[in-house]
XYZ file of C-alpha atoms in Angstrom:
531
model
C 102.645 145.987 185.143
C 102.274 144.410 181.621
C 105.017 145.559 179.420
C 102.709 146.496 176.773
C 100.711 148.881 179.569
C 103.787 150.415 180.446
C 104.589 151.093 176.662
C 100.741 152.969 176.395
C 101.533 154.813 179.335
C 104.698 156.057 177.760
C 102.721 157.235 174.439
C 100.183 158.834 176.761
C 102.642 160.743 178.619
C 104.098 162.074 174.835
C 100.651 163.378 174.295
C 99.726 160.692 171.558
C 96.192 161.034 170.614
C 96.001 158.863 167.397
C 97.607 155.447 166.559
C 97.204 154.664 163.013
C 97.448 150.865 161.908
C 96.602 147.525 161.467
C 96.571 144.595 164.230
C 98.476 141.266 163.773
C 99.555 138.305 165.784
C 102.637 140.137 167.450
C 100.815 143.228 168.128
C 97.790 141.606 169.941
C 99.019 142.629 173.403
C 99.935 146.215 172.479
C 96.537 147.069 171.011
C 94.841 145.380 173.832
C 96.604 147.794 176.116
C 95.637 150.394 173.583
C 91.993 149.364 174.121
C 92.006 150.640 177.839
C 93.345 154.112 177.296
C 91.105 156.717 177.570
C 93.435 159.225 175.588
C 94.719 157.444 172.579
C 92.544 156.516 169.919
C 93.711 153.450 167.768
C 92.320 154.065 163.930
C 92.361 150.805 162.091
C 92.972 151.593 158.493
C 92.877 149.682 155.343
C 96.770 149.391 154.404
C 99.593 150.161 156.633
C 101.125 152.526 153.737
C 97.900 154.727 154.605
C 98.653 154.694 158.263
C 102.079 155.970 157.626
C 100.927 159.016 155.370
C 98.299 159.492 157.933
C 100.998 159.799 160.682
C 103.005 161.885 158.481
C 100.429 164.606 157.741
C 99.004 164.596 161.083
C 102.547 165.199 162.567
C 103.326 168.205 159.982
C 99.980 169.658 161.099
C 99.426 169.181 164.695
C 102.814 169.981 165.956
C 103.533 166.543 167.612
C 104.638 163.431 166.129
C 102.355 161.306 164.485
C 102.415 157.548 165.178
C 101.741 154.526 163.326
C 101.517 150.771 164.006
C 102.211 147.476 162.021
C 102.872 144.001 162.732
C 106.134 142.029 161.658
C 106.877 141.076 158.069
C 104.687 142.306 155.493
C 102.578 144.720 157.640
C 106.094 146.558 158.572
C 107.475 146.391 154.986
C 104.205 147.957 153.883
C 105.160 151.125 156.317
C 108.563 151.659 154.098
C 107.281 153.900 151.595
C 105.042 156.181 153.856
C 108.443 156.241 156.614
C 110.818 157.167 153.976
C 108.389 159.653 152.791
C 108.201 161.404 156.118
C 112.078 161.179 156.470
C 112.741 163.080 153.369
C 109.789 165.501 153.672
C 110.882 165.844 157.393
C 107.954 164.814 159.314
C 107.900 163.583 162.936
C 106.511 160.106 162.944
C 107.319 157.289 165.182
C 106.692 153.982 163.567
C 105.838 150.819 166.030
C 106.285 147.488 164.734
C 106.027 143.992 166.057
C 108.571 141.295 165.719
C 109.150 137.583 166.022
C 110.170 136.309 169.426
C 114.241 136.093 170.112
C 114.369 132.465 169.830
C 113.560 132.534 166.292
C 115.638 135.307 164.905
C 118.630 133.590 164.325
C 117.107 131.539 161.348
C 114.637 131.082 158.726
C 111.373 131.759 160.251
C 108.139 132.520 159.571
C 107.518 136.122 158.543
C 110.783 137.373 160.007
C 112.610 139.857 158.297
C 115.313 142.148 160.015
C 113.297 145.289 160.380
C 116.246 146.988 161.809
C 118.380 146.924 158.813
C 115.253 147.661 156.438
C 114.339 150.863 158.290
C 117.756 152.342 159.357
C 118.234 154.065 155.516
C 114.862 155.681 155.880
C 114.877 156.760 159.272
C 116.525 159.101 162.017
C 117.022 156.148 164.417
C 115.581 152.618 164.225
C 116.082 150.211 167.477
C 114.392 146.810 168.533
C 113.801 146.685 172.306
C 115.903 143.905 173.878
C 115.070 144.494 177.548
C 111.269 145.031 178.512
C 112.527 147.351 181.172
C 114.143 149.867 178.751
C 110.771 150.728 177.066
C 110.147 154.174 178.820
C 113.990 155.167 177.978
C 113.244 154.044 173.956
C 109.993 155.707 173.711
C 111.457 159.112 175.272
C 114.339 158.873 173.158
C 112.161 158.195 170.044
C 109.895 161.227 170.545
C 112.733 163.239 171.404
C 114.732 162.330 168.382
C 111.714 162.860 166.049
C 111.015 166.153 167.264
C 114.836 167.698 167.045
C 115.623 169.416 163.778
C 115.521 168.332 161.178
C 112.429 166.260 161.986
C 112.231 162.944 160.842
C 110.872 158.945 161.677
C 112.028 156.705 164.239
C 111.315 153.186 164.059
C 110.488 150.886 167.339
C 110.538 147.211 167.018
C 108.956 145.281 170.128
C 109.756 141.300 169.916
C 106.309 139.411 171.007
C 108.089 137.481 173.788
C 108.698 140.995 175.526
C 105.219 142.007 175.327
C 103.682 140.041 178.075
C 106.723 140.637 180.453
C 106.217 141.946 183.951
C 108.259 145.127 184.547
C 108.339 147.728 186.926
C 109.348 150.572 184.780
C 107.464 153.979 184.558
C 107.413 156.500 182.122
C 110.081 159.140 182.288
C 109.550 162.990 182.431
C 109.242 165.210 179.573
C 111.506 167.758 179.053
C 111.588 170.666 176.294
C 113.912 170.825 173.647
C 116.773 173.316 174.087
C 116.754 176.347 171.943
C 119.702 177.099 169.979
C 120.915 180.561 168.587
C 123.989 181.635 166.740
C 126.162 183.931 169.025
C 126.006 187.651 168.481
C 129.166 187.847 166.896
C 127.918 185.741 163.765
C 124.711 187.620 163.984
C 126.466 190.810 163.381
C 128.883 189.405 160.571
C 125.654 188.137 158.868
C 124.358 191.800 159.193
C 127.484 193.128 157.632
C 127.397 190.778 155.010
C 123.817 192.140 153.727
C 124.928 195.581 153.925
C 127.756 194.841 151.648
C 125.707 193.994 149.072
C 123.218 195.689 146.688
C 121.011 193.211 145.527
C 120.237 190.353 148.294
C 117.473 187.462 147.217
C 115.477 185.646 149.434
C 115.068 181.902 149.281
C 112.423 180.308 151.725
C 112.432 176.654 152.365
C 110.072 174.189 154.511
C 111.957 175.058 157.793
C 110.446 178.383 158.105
C 106.931 176.438 158.236
C 108.369 173.646 160.435
C 109.879 176.196 163.010
C 106.714 178.568 162.947
C 108.651 181.461 162.026
C 106.553 183.398 159.079
C 105.579 186.360 161.386
C 109.681 186.659 161.957
C 110.538 186.021 158.108
C 107.601 188.553 157.225
C 109.028 190.986 159.385
C 112.608 190.631 158.018
C 111.511 190.815 154.518
C 109.418 194.003 154.814
C 112.654 195.572 156.579
C 114.817 194.165 153.667
C 112.453 194.931 150.664
C 114.589 192.380 148.415
C 112.671 189.935 146.315
C 111.441 186.451 147.729
C 110.837 183.078 146.236
C 110.030 179.924 148.031
C 109.959 176.050 147.547
C 107.099 173.935 147.000
C 106.615 172.973 150.586
C 107.170 176.430 151.938
C 104.169 178.037 149.930
C 101.826 180.629 151.848
C 104.631 182.174 153.621
C 103.725 185.128 151.907
C 100.257 186.321 150.461
C 99.790 186.397 146.811
C 99.580 189.966 146.281
C 102.719 190.912 148.083
C 105.002 192.776 145.772
C 108.174 190.998 146.994
C 106.596 187.524 146.311
C 108.090 185.880 143.115
C 106.422 182.675 143.835
C 107.483 179.200 143.664
C 110.666 177.376 142.345
C 111.964 174.002 142.041
C 110.328 172.745 138.638
C 112.078 171.033 135.775
C 111.111 173.040 133.067
C 109.281 176.478 132.849
C 110.959 177.706 135.949
C 110.675 181.456 135.235
C 111.241 182.095 139.081
C 114.607 180.794 138.754
C 115.807 183.630 136.402
C 114.870 186.278 139.026
C 117.706 185.108 141.109
C 120.512 185.270 138.513
C 120.508 189.342 138.952
C 121.237 188.932 142.538
C 124.486 189.399 144.170
C 123.657 187.477 147.662
C 121.435 184.659 148.395
C 119.876 184.673 151.655
C 118.432 180.992 151.832
C 116.274 180.419 154.771
C 115.425 176.862 156.002
C 115.588 175.241 152.635
C 115.831 171.417 152.438
C 118.220 170.257 149.754
C 116.062 167.342 148.991
C 113.692 169.915 147.093
C 115.797 171.223 144.638
C 119.469 171.103 144.453
C 121.657 174.427 144.267
C 123.116 173.376 140.758
C 119.630 173.809 139.462
C 119.388 177.549 140.951
C 122.458 178.662 141.623
C 124.490 177.664 138.382
C 126.376 181.300 138.843
C 127.392 180.452 142.261
C 126.142 183.426 143.911
C 127.138 183.707 147.866
C 125.003 182.432 150.381
C 123.777 183.661 153.423
C 122.804 180.389 155.166
C 120.207 180.453 157.814
C 118.697 177.195 159.106
C 118.735 174.655 162.265
C 121.677 172.751 160.731
C 124.871 173.380 159.018
C 124.963 173.447 155.329
C 125.482 170.728 153.531
C 128.590 170.761 151.315
C 128.005 171.621 147.781
C 129.964 173.536 144.891
C 126.826 175.347 143.680
C 126.074 176.695 147.495
C 129.280 178.979 148.259
C 128.452 179.740 152.004
C 129.871 183.007 152.868
C 128.340 182.849 156.759
C 126.073 180.539 158.512
C 123.504 181.253 161.117
C 122.654 177.924 162.618
C 120.261 177.605 165.170
C 116.535 178.163 166.000
C 115.162 180.155 162.869
C 112.291 182.188 164.630
C 115.138 183.432 167.165
C 118.144 183.815 164.556
C 115.380 186.172 162.472
C 114.384 188.198 165.601
C 118.229 188.499 166.283
C 118.735 189.747 162.918
C 115.937 192.405 162.981
C 117.701 194.125 166.092
C 120.422 195.178 163.729
C 120.444 198.299 161.709
C 120.331 196.704 158.429
C 119.327 199.119 155.752
C 116.649 198.292 153.149
C 117.788 196.850 150.091
C 114.894 197.582 147.565
C 115.682 196.284 143.997
C 113.169 194.539 141.614
C 114.550 191.851 138.795
C 114.535 193.486 135.246
C 111.545 192.671 132.981
C 108.630 193.149 134.573
C 109.498 189.578 135.735
C 106.868 189.058 138.424
C 103.887 189.536 135.761
C 105.666 187.122 133.617
C 105.806 184.402 136.543
C 102.308 185.265 137.189
C 101.372 184.619 133.529
C 103.476 181.643 132.745
C 102.225 180.014 136.160
C 99.079 180.836 135.598
C 98.173 182.960 138.835
C 95.206 184.735 138.541
C 94.549 188.037 140.633
C 90.447 187.462 140.298
C 88.307 184.797 139.036
C 86.964 185.453 135.610
C 83.440 184.270 134.375
C 83.824 180.696 133.665
C 81.021 179.936 131.267
C 83.510 179.263 128.219
C 86.526 178.040 130.281
C 87.683 174.179 129.596
C 87.941 171.820 132.536
C 91.714 171.855 133.379
C 93.604 171.429 136.492
C 94.683 175.424 136.221
C 90.947 176.476 136.340
C 89.983 173.866 138.926
C 92.708 175.580 141.265
C 91.280 179.269 140.346
C 87.826 177.683 141.483
C 89.139 176.338 144.832
C 91.116 179.564 145.477
C 87.748 181.753 144.664
C 85.491 179.633 146.655
C 87.448 178.176 149.844
C 88.093 179.719 153.158
C 91.291 181.319 154.258
C 91.390 178.303 156.823
C 91.501 175.587 153.980
C 94.127 173.043 153.572
C 94.644 171.628 150.222
C 96.619 168.100 149.837
C 98.187 167.561 146.551
C 99.208 163.759 145.540
C 101.917 162.971 143.096
C 101.774 163.630 139.307
C 101.703 166.238 136.522
C 98.813 167.977 138.767
C 101.476 168.368 141.557
C 103.682 170.353 139.410
C 100.484 172.760 138.145
C 99.533 172.832 141.696
C 102.708 174.221 142.953
C 102.975 176.670 140.254
C 99.260 177.970 140.224
C 97.633 177.419 143.410
C 98.093 180.101 146.210
C 97.055 178.862 149.647
C 95.895 181.718 152.137
C 98.023 180.908 154.933
C 100.968 178.872 155.771
C 100.492 175.000 155.882
C 97.310 175.743 153.677
C 99.179 173.260 151.104
C 100.851 169.815 151.738
C 102.705 168.632 149.031
C 105.224 165.492 149.412
C 108.263 166.771 147.433
C 111.042 164.581 149.193
C 110.303 161.038 148.039
C 107.531 162.324 146.176
C 105.053 159.335 146.657
C 101.975 158.731 144.694
C 98.953 157.710 146.920
C 99.660 160.352 150.017
C 96.887 162.523 149.214
C 93.818 160.609 150.376
C 95.269 159.149 153.632
C 96.776 162.364 154.456
C 93.684 163.905 154.399
C 92.606 161.839 157.199
C 95.520 162.918 159.020
C 94.941 166.478 158.231
C 91.347 166.407 159.407
C 92.027 164.669 162.643
C 95.018 167.569 163.206
C 92.808 170.353 162.215
C 89.284 169.438 162.699
C 87.798 172.988 162.169
C 89.647 173.336 158.652
C 88.196 172.773 155.335
C 90.550 169.934 153.739
C 90.315 169.281 150.125
C 92.314 166.265 148.537
C 93.525 166.764 145.144
C 94.568 163.463 143.505
C 95.061 162.123 139.919
C 93.371 158.906 139.035
C 96.662 156.932 139.222
C 97.299 158.108 142.921
C 93.719 157.890 144.011
C 93.425 153.762 143.485
C 96.446 153.283 145.441
C 94.845 154.121 148.556
C 90.956 154.258 147.601
C 90.191 151.916 150.281
C 91.109 154.633 153.039
C 87.801 156.041 152.204
C 86.253 153.477 154.315
C 88.410 154.748 157.361
C 87.417 158.291 156.734
C 83.732 157.198 156.757
C 84.096 155.298 159.694
C 85.559 157.923 161.534
C 82.542 160.486 160.821
C 85.365 163.101 158.784
C 83.889 165.398 156.084
C 86.660 166.646 153.556
C 86.457 166.880 149.659
C 88.040 164.198 147.398
C 88.953 165.569 143.882
C 89.857 162.624 141.482
C 91.292 164.348 138.198
C 90.261 161.677 135.523
C 92.200 161.366 132.707
C 92.895 157.760 132.461
C 96.476 158.006 132.407
C 99.794 158.688 133.909
C 100.100 162.418 132.847
C 103.519 163.221 133.993
C 105.448 160.221 132.401
C 102.805 160.417 129.266
C 104.498 163.775 128.459
C 107.904 162.845 129.551
C 108.002 159.812 127.401
C 106.230 161.747 124.216
C 108.988 164.525 124.784
C 111.873 162.199 124.774
C 110.657 159.480 122.394
C 107.786 161.148 120.187
C 105.077 158.306 121.569
C 104.165 157.236 124.977
C 103.947 153.586 126.171
C 102.500 151.705 129.360
C 100.728 154.741 131.030
C 97.338 154.753 130.071
C 94.657 152.304 131.904
C 90.809 151.965 132.404
C 88.828 153.676 135.583
C 86.064 152.545 137.370
C 83.037 154.914 137.621
C 84.353 156.906 140.396
C 80.989 157.964 141.478
C 79.380 154.616 141.564
C 82.653 153.613 143.623
C 81.673 156.380 146.201
C 78.729 155.575 146.692
C 79.495 151.862 147.448
C 81.519 153.441 150.212
C 78.486 155.288 151.637
C 79.447 158.564 150.804
C 78.432 161.231 148.110
C 79.647 161.178 144.719
C 79.575 163.697 142.200
C 80.754 164.069 138.433
C 81.874 167.402 136.519
C 82.718 167.595 132.929
C 82.456 171.391 132.403
C 84.234 174.178 134.755
C 80.856 175.840 135.672
C 79.550 172.360 136.876
C 82.522 171.838 138.908
C 82.386 175.094 140.466
C 78.641 174.496 141.415
C 79.187 170.841 142.917
C 82.226 172.399 144.856
C 80.336 175.355 146.171
C 77.613 172.848 147.494
C 80.050 170.606 149.152
C 81.844 173.414 151.128
C 78.893 174.586 152.227
C 77.739 170.755 153.403
C 80.671 170.686 155.851
C 79.583 167.379 157.657
C 79.613 165.295 154.483
C 82.679 163.324 152.875
C 82.349 163.965 149.056
C 84.435 162.801 146.186
C 84.013 164.869 142.914
C 84.848 162.670 139.484
C 86.881 165.480 137.669
C 86.714 164.749 133.677
C 89.863 166.534 132.993
C 90.005 167.769 129.375
C 93.789 167.217 128.116
């Protein structure tokens, strides 16, 4: 059987449903083999960066690796930003790439660059196949590697000369990943540590969502009765109105939630990734730490670990729940939770909107009020991401997707395609600034061609707002951060989708309500933000 036919059989065995990419000379045989698959749909995109972002978000939400494809040279290098993003955000992604044949890899050659050296720093594993017979082993190892905690991307490079070889290999059997839990002695030591302290404080990271441990976390919190904060990427772990929810931390400025930590005498840190915010920013007092995660704690002087519980987070929390740990109810001084809600513009109920300006905070309040529980909001990167992380309260875990590791602009629109394919029954709302929107705006054509329906909000203020704010604070003036935008409504129409413009909050709410009700349409709303 031809090598690429075996390659596709191996991908089918791994449960792959979609491959996002662009065809090139060195991947013609692989794509031709894909054309005969009844299980895998090849989604031809408009830019390889978009393909990587689609695979990233699909991988986060579907529970299985996302897959993207590019040819050699510029096709492969266009993947790098999206792959680096999935690496720092711990998303399971397999990147497939074509490459020049062996006979021209030792010299300067058309479009040849050493892809392994390029991708090694931004992946868990990068491999060039050197013997076509090893394809099943390479693919099985790749999918196992991306799924192991902490998840991340793998790059597989297939040289053109191997694609057409005839081989006898077959897909390898899929075996489940082992579940590891801390030994009982460590569990009991952790229970004793909690018992010894009067004011434990719980810090939640994205690892809780990755491990599907939100129910176990809630049970642990209800029993402990101590305050909780979470990172950007862990939003939705607790309901907005939960009395122990002290909301989000990780901001450079106005990070009121961090002050809630300072009165604690023990930090119980669960599934937190340092890439979101280094401990120096939130544990300056070096409060002792109970570390609960899938991997041992990183060495950091501001992260003084007393005990580590390393293993499956869900099983670890269940084991802790079996102990007779007394409740540790306490509340940070100064009505801090209400202060945070006020500072972050978190509201319990939406007020009359007639006289409100069209700001990002009021846009977010409207989305909260009008959207269903099963809604997924994707945030692009910029000043609005900070506002979303502070203000927007998703109704469920994974109800808000934020890139906070690499934090790359341009992820939201292609990411929404990945989200809609992973969760076809969910409402999907893409929120992007005008800077990030135009980086991957061409993927609207991809979404339209696939028949997908979601809402794209373009926050239109004609500038890179976050950079403008930082430059103005540092220098008293800004430079190089403004630009002219196209007419986004006409641009939407040119793609064959509905385009609307909102200049007032009441107008925005009317358009959003209509778009949410027309669930079979792809809609772009040009939101003219008032600065």
